[in-house]
Amino acid sequence: MAFKIRAATKEDCKEIFRMITELAVFEKMPDQVKISHEELESSGFCENPLFGCLVAEVPEEHKSKEGFTVVGYGLYFYTYSTWRGRALHLEDLYVMPEFRGRGIGISILSKVAEVAKKMQCARLQLSVLNWNTPSRDFYAAKGAQDLTAAEGWHLIRFDGQSLDNLANDAPKD
């Protein structure tokens, strides 16, 4: 099946948001999506964008059952390692179920890696839920290391009230 991977545009944000919600359902966390397509537009397509995104698009004759031609995405942002320098974090890699197994996912991943190399990033990193064995196996087959097992790193998060409390404890100027 023909498809192309291209940089997302502001006009793609409704489709990206649709797939973000599909991914959240797959990850069994649909209630966790708190953004809108408008926030994607303002955060990703502004003077200093907070993320980059690639989309997979199929020709009109191969559109989904629901009529969609944008069938996958990879959303990423830059981070910095004090040990290695520039890094790229792949926040989401998603392909609609009916389009999986056709090389779209690996094409998105490879294009994100190409972006990382072009921007002189030392590494590409991402997180995968522990129960998502197919994705963990997919990344491992491409050479990814599981740092949880290999190095014992834990992902730590502050949000909601814990983030508020921490910020409120900041020294006053």
Short mmCIF file of N, CA and C in Angstrom, two decimals:
data_model
loop_
_atom_site.label_atom_id
_atom_site.label_comp_id
_atom_site.label_asym_id
_atom_site.label_seq_id
_atom_site.Cartn_x
_atom_site.Cartn_y
_atom_site.Cartn_z
N MET A 1 0.84 -1.18 0.00
CA MET A 1 0.00 0.00 0.00
C MET A 1 0.88 1.24 0.00
N ALA A 2 0.51 2.19 -0.80
CA ALA A 2 1.25 3.44 -0.89
C ALA A 2 0.91 4.33 0.31
N PHE A 3 1.93 4.98 0.84
CA PHE A 3 1.75 5.98 1.90
C PHE A 3 2.96 6.89 1.87
N LYS A 4 2.82 8.05 2.50
CA LYS A 4 3.97 8.94 2.62
C LYS A 4 4.04 9.43 4.06
N ILE A 5 5.26 9.70 4.48
CA ILE A 5 5.52 10.27 5.79
C ILE A 5 5.94 11.72 5.54
N ARG A 6 5.26 12.63 6.19
CA ARG A 6 5.56 14.05 5.97
C ARG A 6 5.46 14.81 7.29
N ALA A 7 6.03 16.00 7.29
CA ALA A 7 5.91 16.86 8.47
C ALA A 7 4.45 17.27 8.63
N ALA A 8 3.99 17.23 9.86
CA ALA A 8 2.62 17.66 10.14
C ALA A 8 2.49 19.16 9.94
N THR A 9 1.30 19.58 9.60
CA THR A 9 0.98 21.00 9.49
C THR A 9 -0.07 21.35 10.54
N LYS A 10 -0.27 22.62 10.74
CA LYS A 10 -1.29 23.08 11.68
C LYS A 10 -2.65 22.48 11.33
N GLU A 11 -2.91 22.33 10.04
CA GLU A 11 -4.19 21.78 9.58
C GLU A 11 -4.36 20.30 9.94
N ASP A 12 -3.29 19.62 10.29
CA ASP A 12 -3.37 18.21 10.67
C ASP A 12 -3.75 18.01 12.14
N CYS A 13 -3.80 19.07 12.92
CA CYS A 13 -3.96 18.93 14.37
C CYS A 13 -5.25 18.23 14.78
N LYS A 14 -6.34 18.42 14.06
CA LYS A 14 -7.59 17.71 14.39
C LYS A 14 -7.39 16.20 14.21
N GLU A 15 -6.69 15.82 13.15
CA GLU A 15 -6.44 14.39 12.91
C GLU A 15 -5.46 13.82 13.94
N ILE A 16 -4.44 14.59 14.28
CA ILE A 16 -3.48 14.15 15.30
C ILE A 16 -4.20 13.98 16.63
N PHE A 17 -5.04 14.94 16.98
CA PHE A 17 -5.81 14.85 18.23
C PHE A 17 -6.70 13.61 18.22
N ARG A 18 -7.34 13.33 17.10
CA ARG A 18 -8.18 12.13 16.98
C ARG A 18 -7.36 10.88 17.29
N MET A 19 -6.16 10.81 16.74
CA MET A 19 -5.32 9.63 16.96
C MET A 19 -4.74 9.60 18.37
N ILE A 20 -4.49 10.76 18.96
CA ILE A 20 -4.05 10.80 20.37
C ILE A 20 -5.12 10.16 21.25
N THR A 21 -6.38 10.48 20.98
CA THR A 21 -7.45 9.89 21.79
C THR A 21 -7.58 8.39 21.51
N GLU A 22 -7.37 7.96 20.27
CA GLU A 22 -7.38 6.52 19.96
C GLU A 22 -6.25 5.81 20.71
N LEU A 23 -5.07 6.42 20.74
CA LEU A 23 -3.94 5.83 21.45
C LEU A 23 -4.24 5.75 22.95
N ALA A 24 -4.85 6.78 23.50
CA ALA A 24 -5.19 6.77 24.93
C ALA A 24 -6.16 5.64 25.25
N VAL A 25 -7.10 5.37 24.37
CA VAL A 25 -8.03 4.24 24.57
C VAL A 25 -7.24 2.94 24.53
N PHE A 26 -6.35 2.78 23.55
CA PHE A 26 -5.52 1.58 23.46
C PHE A 26 -4.70 1.39 24.73
N GLU A 27 -4.17 2.48 25.27
CA GLU A 27 -3.33 2.40 26.47
C GLU A 27 -4.15 2.33 27.76
N LYS A 28 -5.47 2.22 27.61
CA LYS A 28 -6.40 2.06 28.74
C LYS A 28 -6.39 3.27 29.67
N MET A 29 -6.22 4.45 29.08
CA MET A 29 -6.20 5.70 29.84
C MET A 29 -6.94 6.82 29.09
N PRO A 30 -8.14 6.57 28.59
CA PRO A 30 -8.81 7.59 27.79
C PRO A 30 -9.12 8.87 28.57
N ASP A 31 -9.26 8.78 29.86
CA ASP A 31 -9.59 9.95 30.68
C ASP A 31 -8.38 10.84 30.95
N GLN A 32 -7.20 10.44 30.51
CA GLN A 32 -5.99 11.21 30.77
C GLN A 32 -5.74 12.31 29.74
N VAL A 33 -6.42 12.27 28.60
CA VAL A 33 -6.21 13.29 27.56
C VAL A 33 -6.92 14.56 28.00
N LYS A 34 -6.13 15.61 28.25
CA LYS A 34 -6.66 16.88 28.76
C LYS A 34 -6.42 18.05 27.80
N ILE A 35 -5.84 17.77 26.63
CA ILE A 35 -5.56 18.84 25.68
C ILE A 35 -6.64 18.86 24.60
N SER A 36 -6.50 19.79 23.68
CA SER A 36 -7.42 19.92 22.54
C SER A 36 -6.58 20.08 21.28
N HIS A 37 -7.25 20.00 20.14
CA HIS A 37 -6.49 20.23 18.90
C HIS A 37 -6.02 21.68 18.83
N GLU A 38 -6.75 22.60 19.47
CA GLU A 38 -6.31 24.00 19.50
C GLU A 38 -5.00 24.15 20.27
N GLU A 39 -4.85 23.39 21.35
CA GLU A 39 -3.60 23.46 22.11
C GLU A 39 -2.45 22.86 21.29
N LEU A 40 -2.72 21.80 20.56
CA LEU A 40 -1.69 21.25 19.66
C LEU A 40 -1.26 22.32 18.65
N GLU A 41 -2.24 23.01 18.09
CA GLU A 41 -1.93 24.06 17.11
C GLU A 41 -1.06 25.15 17.72
N SER A 42 -1.45 25.64 18.90
CA SER A 42 -0.71 26.76 19.49
C SER A 42 0.64 26.34 20.05
N SER A 43 0.79 25.08 20.46
CA SER A 43 2.06 24.62 21.03
C SER A 43 3.05 24.13 19.98
N GLY A 44 2.54 23.60 18.89
CA GLY A 44 3.42 23.00 17.90
C GLY A 44 3.66 23.83 16.66
N PHE A 45 2.84 24.86 16.46
CA PHE A 45 2.94 25.64 15.23
C PHE A 45 2.97 27.13 15.57
N CYS A 46 3.97 27.47 16.36
CA CYS A 46 4.17 28.83 16.83
C CYS A 46 5.62 29.23 16.56
N GLU A 47 6.03 30.39 17.03
CA GLU A 47 7.39 30.87 16.78
C GLU A 47 8.45 29.93 17.37
N ASN A 48 8.23 29.41 18.55
CA ASN A 48 9.14 28.46 19.19
C ASN A 48 8.36 27.19 19.52
N PRO A 49 8.17 26.31 18.55
CA PRO A 49 7.33 25.13 18.78
C PRO A 49 7.88 24.23 19.88
N LEU A 50 6.96 23.68 20.66
CA LEU A 50 7.32 22.79 21.76
C LEU A 50 7.47 21.34 21.32
N PHE A 51 7.01 21.02 20.13
CA PHE A 51 7.14 19.66 19.61
C PHE A 51 7.18 19.69 18.09
N GLY A 52 7.63 18.57 17.55
CA GLY A 52 7.56 18.33 16.12
C GLY A 52 6.70 17.11 15.91
N CYS A 53 6.18 16.94 14.71
CA CYS A 53 5.32 15.80 14.46
C CYS A 53 5.40 15.41 12.99
N LEU A 54 5.44 14.12 12.76
CA LEU A 54 5.35 13.56 11.42
C LEU A 54 4.03 12.81 11.32
N VAL A 55 3.42 12.83 10.15
CA VAL A 55 2.19 12.07 9.94
C VAL A 55 2.37 11.12 8.77
N ALA A 56 1.63 10.03 8.84
CA ALA A 56 1.56 9.07 7.74
C ALA A 56 0.25 9.32 7.01
N GLU A 57 0.34 9.44 5.71
CA GLU A 57 -0.85 9.74 4.91
C GLU A 57 -0.96 8.75 3.76
N VAL A 58 -2.15 8.23 3.57
CA VAL A 58 -2.41 7.31 2.46
C VAL A 58 -3.20 8.06 1.39
N PRO A 59 -3.14 7.58 0.14
CA PRO A 59 -3.94 8.23 -0.91
C PRO A 59 -5.44 8.05 -0.61
N GLU A 60 -6.21 8.91 -1.20
CA GLU A 60 -7.67 8.90 -1.01
C GLU A 60 -8.28 7.51 -1.28
N GLU A 61 -7.75 6.80 -2.26
CA GLU A 61 -8.33 5.48 -2.59
C GLU A 61 -8.04 4.42 -1.52
N HIS A 62 -7.14 4.72 -0.60
CA HIS A 62 -6.84 3.77 0.50
C HIS A 62 -7.28 4.30 1.86
N LYS A 63 -8.14 5.32 1.86
CA LYS A 63 -8.58 5.92 3.12
C LYS A 63 -9.21 4.88 4.04
N SER A 64 -9.27 5.21 5.32
CA SER A 64 -9.82 4.30 6.32
C SER A 64 -11.32 4.12 6.12
N LYS A 65 -11.89 3.16 6.84
CA LYS A 65 -13.34 2.93 6.77
C LYS A 65 -14.12 4.18 7.11
N GLU A 66 -13.54 5.00 8.02
CA GLU A 66 -14.21 6.24 8.44
C GLU A 66 -13.91 7.41 7.51
N GLY A 67 -13.05 7.20 6.51
CA GLY A 67 -12.75 8.26 5.55
C GLY A 67 -11.49 9.04 5.83
N PHE A 68 -10.62 8.56 6.73
CA PHE A 68 -9.40 9.29 7.09
C PHE A 68 -8.25 8.90 6.16
N THR A 69 -7.46 9.90 5.77
CA THR A 69 -6.25 9.63 4.99
C THR A 69 -4.99 9.79 5.85
N VAL A 70 -5.08 10.54 6.93
CA VAL A 70 -3.97 10.63 7.88
C VAL A 70 -4.17 9.49 8.87
N VAL A 71 -3.26 8.49 8.82
CA VAL A 71 -3.50 7.23 9.52
C VAL A 71 -2.47 6.89 10.59
N GLY A 72 -1.51 7.77 10.80
CA GLY A 72 -0.49 7.53 11.82
C GLY A 72 0.27 8.81 12.10
N TYR A 73 0.97 8.83 13.24
CA TYR A 73 1.77 9.99 13.58
C TYR A 73 2.89 9.61 14.53
N GLY A 74 3.91 10.44 14.54
CA GLY A 74 5.00 10.36 15.51
C GLY A 74 5.24 11.77 16.04
N LEU A 75 4.98 11.97 17.33
CA LEU A 75 5.14 13.29 17.95
C LEU A 75 6.38 13.25 18.83
N TYR A 76 7.27 14.22 18.67
CA TYR A 76 8.54 14.22 19.38
C TYR A 76 8.90 15.61 19.87
N PHE A 77 9.86 15.66 20.78
CA PHE A 77 10.40 16.93 21.26
C PHE A 77 11.85 16.71 21.66
N TYR A 78 12.58 17.81 21.78
CA TYR A 78 14.00 17.74 22.11
C TYR A 78 14.21 17.80 23.61
N THR A 79 15.19 17.06 24.07
CA THR A 79 15.62 17.09 25.46
C THR A 79 17.13 17.28 25.46
N TYR A 80 17.70 17.28 26.64
CA TYR A 80 19.14 17.46 26.73
C TYR A 80 19.69 16.54 27.81
N SER A 81 20.74 15.83 27.47
CA SER A 81 21.43 14.96 28.41
C SER A 81 22.72 15.65 28.84
N THR A 82 22.91 15.78 30.16
CA THR A 82 24.15 16.38 30.64
C THR A 82 25.34 15.45 30.40
N TRP A 83 25.09 14.22 30.04
CA TRP A 83 26.17 13.28 29.72
C TRP A 83 26.44 13.20 28.22
N ARG A 84 25.40 13.36 27.40
CA ARG A 84 25.54 13.10 25.97
C ARG A 84 25.18 14.27 25.07
N GLY A 85 24.51 15.29 25.61
CA GLY A 85 24.11 16.43 24.79
C GLY A 85 22.69 16.30 24.27
N ARG A 86 22.47 16.79 23.06
CA ARG A 86 21.13 16.80 22.47
C ARG A 86 20.53 15.40 22.39
N ALA A 87 19.22 15.35 22.65
CA ALA A 87 18.49 14.09 22.55
C ALA A 87 17.09 14.40 22.02
N LEU A 88 16.47 13.41 21.47
CA LEU A 88 15.11 13.55 20.98
C LEU A 88 14.24 12.52 21.69
N HIS A 89 13.10 12.96 22.19
CA HIS A 89 12.16 12.06 22.88
C HIS A 89 10.94 11.87 21.99
N LEU A 90 10.65 10.61 21.66
CA LEU A 90 9.46 10.27 20.88
C LEU A 90 8.32 10.04 21.88
N GLU A 91 7.42 10.99 21.95
CA GLU A 91 6.30 10.92 22.90
C GLU A 91 5.27 9.89 22.47
N ASP A 92 4.90 9.91 21.20
CA ASP A 92 3.90 8.98 20.67
C ASP A 92 4.33 8.47 19.31
N LEU A 93 4.08 7.19 19.09
CA LEU A 93 4.15 6.59 17.76
C LEU A 93 2.87 5.78 17.63
N TYR A 94 2.03 6.16 16.69
CA TYR A 94 0.73 5.51 16.57
C TYR A 94 0.36 5.32 15.10
N VAL A 95 -0.18 4.13 14.82
CA VAL A 95 -0.74 3.82 13.51
C VAL A 95 -2.12 3.22 13.76
N MET A 96 -3.11 3.70 13.03
CA MET A 96 -4.46 3.17 13.19
C MET A 96 -4.45 1.65 12.97
N PRO A 97 -5.22 0.90 13.76
CA PRO A 97 -5.18 -0.57 13.69
C PRO A 97 -5.32 -1.14 12.29
N GLU A 98 -6.21 -0.61 11.48
CA GLU A 98 -6.41 -1.20 10.15
C GLU A 98 -5.24 -0.98 9.20
N PHE A 99 -4.27 -0.14 9.60
CA PHE A 99 -3.11 0.14 8.75
C PHE A 99 -1.82 -0.44 9.31
N ARG A 100 -1.91 -1.18 10.39
CA ARG A 100 -0.71 -1.77 10.98
C ARG A 100 -0.24 -2.96 10.14
N GLY A 101 1.05 -3.27 10.27
CA GLY A 101 1.62 -4.39 9.54
C GLY A 101 1.95 -4.08 8.10
N ARG A 102 1.96 -2.81 7.74
CA ARG A 102 2.23 -2.40 6.35
C ARG A 102 3.48 -1.55 6.23
N GLY A 103 4.27 -1.47 7.31
CA GLY A 103 5.51 -0.72 7.27
C GLY A 103 5.38 0.75 7.65
N ILE A 104 4.19 1.18 8.04
CA ILE A 104 3.99 2.58 8.37
C ILE A 104 4.69 2.94 9.68
N GLY A 105 4.53 2.11 10.70
CA GLY A 105 5.15 2.39 12.00
C GLY A 105 6.66 2.50 11.92
N ILE A 106 7.30 1.53 11.27
CA ILE A 106 8.76 1.58 11.15
C ILE A 106 9.19 2.76 10.29
N SER A 107 8.38 3.14 9.31
CA SER A 107 8.72 4.30 8.49
C SER A 107 8.67 5.58 9.31
N ILE A 108 7.66 5.72 10.17
CA ILE A 108 7.59 6.90 11.03
C ILE A 108 8.79 6.90 11.97
N LEU A 109 9.07 5.76 12.61
CA LEU A 109 10.20 5.67 13.54
C LEU A 109 11.51 6.01 12.84
N SER A 110 11.72 5.50 11.65
CA SER A 110 12.95 5.78 10.90
C SER A 110 13.06 7.25 10.53
N LYS A 111 11.95 7.87 10.16
CA LYS A 111 11.98 9.30 9.83
C LYS A 111 12.26 10.15 11.07
N VAL A 112 11.72 9.74 12.23
CA VAL A 112 12.03 10.45 13.47
C VAL A 112 13.53 10.30 13.77
N ALA A 113 14.07 9.11 13.58
CA ALA A 113 15.51 8.90 13.77
C ALA A 113 16.32 9.78 12.82
N GLU A 114 15.85 9.92 11.60
CA GLU A 114 16.51 10.79 10.64
C GLU A 114 16.51 12.25 11.13
N VAL A 115 15.38 12.70 11.70
CA VAL A 115 15.31 14.04 12.28
C VAL A 115 16.34 14.17 13.40
N ALA A 116 16.41 13.16 14.26
CA ALA A 116 17.36 13.19 15.38
C ALA A 116 18.80 13.30 14.87
N LYS A 117 19.15 12.52 13.88
CA LYS A 117 20.50 12.57 13.33
C LYS A 117 20.78 13.92 12.67
N LYS A 118 19.81 14.45 11.94
CA LYS A 118 19.97 15.74 11.28
C LYS A 118 20.20 16.85 12.31
N MET A 119 19.57 16.74 13.47
CA MET A 119 19.71 17.73 14.53
C MET A 119 20.87 17.40 15.47
N GLN A 120 21.68 16.42 15.09
CA GLN A 120 22.88 16.02 15.84
C GLN A 120 22.55 15.55 17.26
N CYS A 121 21.44 14.83 17.38
CA CYS A 121 21.07 14.26 18.67
C CYS A 121 21.89 13.00 18.92
N ALA A 122 22.30 12.82 20.16
CA ALA A 122 23.09 11.64 20.53
C ALA A 122 22.21 10.40 20.71
N ARG A 123 20.92 10.63 20.96
CA ARG A 123 20.04 9.49 21.17
C ARG A 123 18.59 9.85 20.91
N LEU A 124 17.83 8.80 20.69
CA LEU A 124 16.37 8.84 20.53
C LEU A 124 15.82 8.00 21.67
N GLN A 125 14.94 8.56 22.46
CA GLN A 125 14.40 7.81 23.59
C GLN A 125 12.89 7.88 23.60
N LEU A 126 12.27 6.93 24.27
CA LEU A 126 10.82 6.85 24.36
C LEU A 126 10.44 5.99 25.55
N SER A 127 9.17 6.02 25.90
CA SER A 127 8.64 5.19 26.99
C SER A 127 7.59 4.25 26.42
N VAL A 128 7.52 3.06 26.98
CA VAL A 128 6.52 2.07 26.57
C VAL A 128 5.92 1.47 27.83
N LEU A 129 4.61 1.31 27.83
CA LEU A 129 3.96 0.68 28.98
C LEU A 129 4.46 -0.76 29.15
N ASN A 130 4.60 -1.20 30.40
CA ASN A 130 5.19 -2.53 30.64
C ASN A 130 4.37 -3.65 30.05
N TRP A 131 3.06 -3.53 29.92
CA TRP A 131 2.22 -4.60 29.37
C TRP A 131 2.19 -4.62 27.85
N ASN A 132 2.76 -3.57 27.21
CA ASN A 132 2.70 -3.48 25.76
C ASN A 132 3.85 -4.25 25.11
N THR A 133 3.79 -5.56 25.26
CA THR A 133 4.85 -6.44 24.76
C THR A 133 5.08 -6.30 23.25
N PRO A 134 4.03 -6.22 22.42
CA PRO A 134 4.31 -6.07 20.98
C PRO A 134 5.16 -4.85 20.65
N SER A 135 4.88 -3.72 21.31
CA SER A 135 5.69 -2.52 21.05
C SER A 135 7.09 -2.68 21.60
N ARG A 136 7.22 -3.23 22.80
CA ARG A 136 8.55 -3.44 23.38
C ARG A 136 9.37 -4.36 22.48
N ASP A 137 8.75 -5.41 21.96
CA ASP A 137 9.45 -6.33 21.06
C ASP A 137 9.83 -5.64 19.75
N PHE A 138 8.93 -4.81 19.23
CA PHE A 138 9.18 -4.06 18.00
C PHE A 138 10.42 -3.18 18.15
N TYR A 139 10.48 -2.40 19.24
CA TYR A 139 11.63 -1.52 19.46
C TYR A 139 12.90 -2.32 19.71
N ALA A 140 12.81 -3.40 20.47
CA ALA A 140 13.99 -4.24 20.73
C ALA A 140 14.53 -4.83 19.44
N ALA A 141 13.64 -5.25 18.56
CA ALA A 141 14.07 -5.82 17.28
C ALA A 141 14.82 -4.80 16.43
N LYS A 142 14.57 -3.53 16.67
CA LYS A 142 15.26 -2.46 15.93
C LYS A 142 16.51 -1.98 16.66
N GLY A 143 16.84 -2.59 17.81
CA GLY A 143 18.07 -2.26 18.51
C GLY A 143 17.92 -1.39 19.74
N ALA A 144 16.69 -1.08 20.14
CA ALA A 144 16.49 -0.25 21.32
C ALA A 144 16.88 -1.02 22.59
N GLN A 145 17.36 -0.28 23.58
CA GLN A 145 17.71 -0.85 24.88
C GLN A 145 16.60 -0.52 25.87
N ASP A 146 16.23 -1.48 26.71
CA ASP A 146 15.27 -1.23 27.79
C ASP A 146 16.06 -0.81 29.01
N LEU A 147 16.09 0.50 29.29
CA LEU A 147 16.90 1.01 30.39
C LEU A 147 16.36 0.62 31.76
N THR A 148 15.08 0.30 31.84
CA THR A 148 14.52 -0.16 33.11
C THR A 148 15.23 -1.43 33.54
N ALA A 149 15.37 -2.35 32.63
CA ALA A 149 16.05 -3.61 32.94
C ALA A 149 17.56 -3.45 32.95
N ALA A 150 18.11 -2.74 31.97
CA ALA A 150 19.56 -2.66 31.81
C ALA A 150 20.24 -1.77 32.85
N GLU A 151 19.62 -0.64 33.19
CA GLU A 151 20.29 0.32 34.06
C GLU A 151 19.49 0.67 35.31
N GLY A 152 18.25 0.22 35.40
CA GLY A 152 17.45 0.47 36.59
C GLY A 152 16.86 1.86 36.70
N TRP A 153 16.72 2.57 35.59
CA TRP A 153 16.12 3.90 35.62
C TRP A 153 14.62 3.79 35.87
N HIS A 154 14.07 4.75 36.59
CA HIS A 154 12.64 4.85 36.81
C HIS A 154 12.16 6.19 36.28
N LEU A 155 11.01 6.22 35.65
CA LEU A 155 10.41 7.45 35.17
C LEU A 155 9.63 8.06 36.32
N ILE A 156 9.93 9.29 36.68
CA ILE A 156 9.32 9.98 37.81
C ILE A 156 8.51 11.16 37.28
N ARG A 157 7.34 11.40 37.87
CA ARG A 157 6.47 12.47 37.39
C ARG A 157 5.87 13.25 38.56
N PHE A 158 5.82 14.56 38.40
CA PHE A 158 5.04 15.44 39.27
C PHE A 158 3.93 16.02 38.40
N ASP A 159 2.69 15.95 38.84
CA ASP A 159 1.60 16.61 38.13
C ASP A 159 0.49 16.95 39.11
N GLY A 160 -0.50 17.68 38.64
CA GLY A 160 -1.63 18.02 39.49
C GLY A 160 -1.20 18.68 40.78
N GLN A 161 -1.74 18.19 41.89
CA GLN A 161 -1.48 18.78 43.20
C GLN A 161 -0.01 18.68 43.60
N SER A 162 0.64 17.57 43.25
CA SER A 162 2.06 17.44 43.62
C SER A 162 2.91 18.49 42.91
N LEU A 163 2.60 18.81 41.65
CA LEU A 163 3.31 19.86 40.92
C LEU A 163 3.01 21.22 41.55
N ASP A 164 1.74 21.46 41.87
CA ASP A 164 1.36 22.72 42.52
C ASP A 164 2.11 22.88 43.84
N ASN A 165 2.13 21.84 44.65
CA ASN A 165 2.79 21.91 45.95
C ASN A 165 4.27 22.21 45.80
N LEU A 166 4.91 21.53 44.86
CA LEU A 166 6.33 21.73 44.64
C LEU A 166 6.62 23.17 44.19
N ALA A 167 5.82 23.67 43.27
CA ALA A 167 6.00 25.04 42.78
C ALA A 167 5.76 26.05 43.90
N ASN A 168 4.78 25.78 44.73
CA ASN A 168 4.48 26.69 45.84
C ASN A 168 5.61 26.74 46.87
N ASP A 169 6.44 25.71 46.92
CA ASP A 169 7.57 25.66 47.85
C ASP A 169 8.80 26.40 47.32
N ALA A 170 8.73 26.91 46.09
CA ALA A 170 9.88 27.61 45.50
C ALA A 170 10.18 28.87 46.30
N PRO A 171 11.47 29.18 46.47
CA PRO A 171 11.83 30.41 47.18
C PRO A 171 11.23 31.62 46.47
N LYS A 172 10.76 32.57 47.24
CA LYS A 172 10.18 33.79 46.67
C LYS A 172 11.30 34.78 46.36
N ASP A 173 11.19 35.44 45.23
CA ASP A 173 12.22 36.40 44.80
C ASP A 173 12.23 37.63 45.67
#
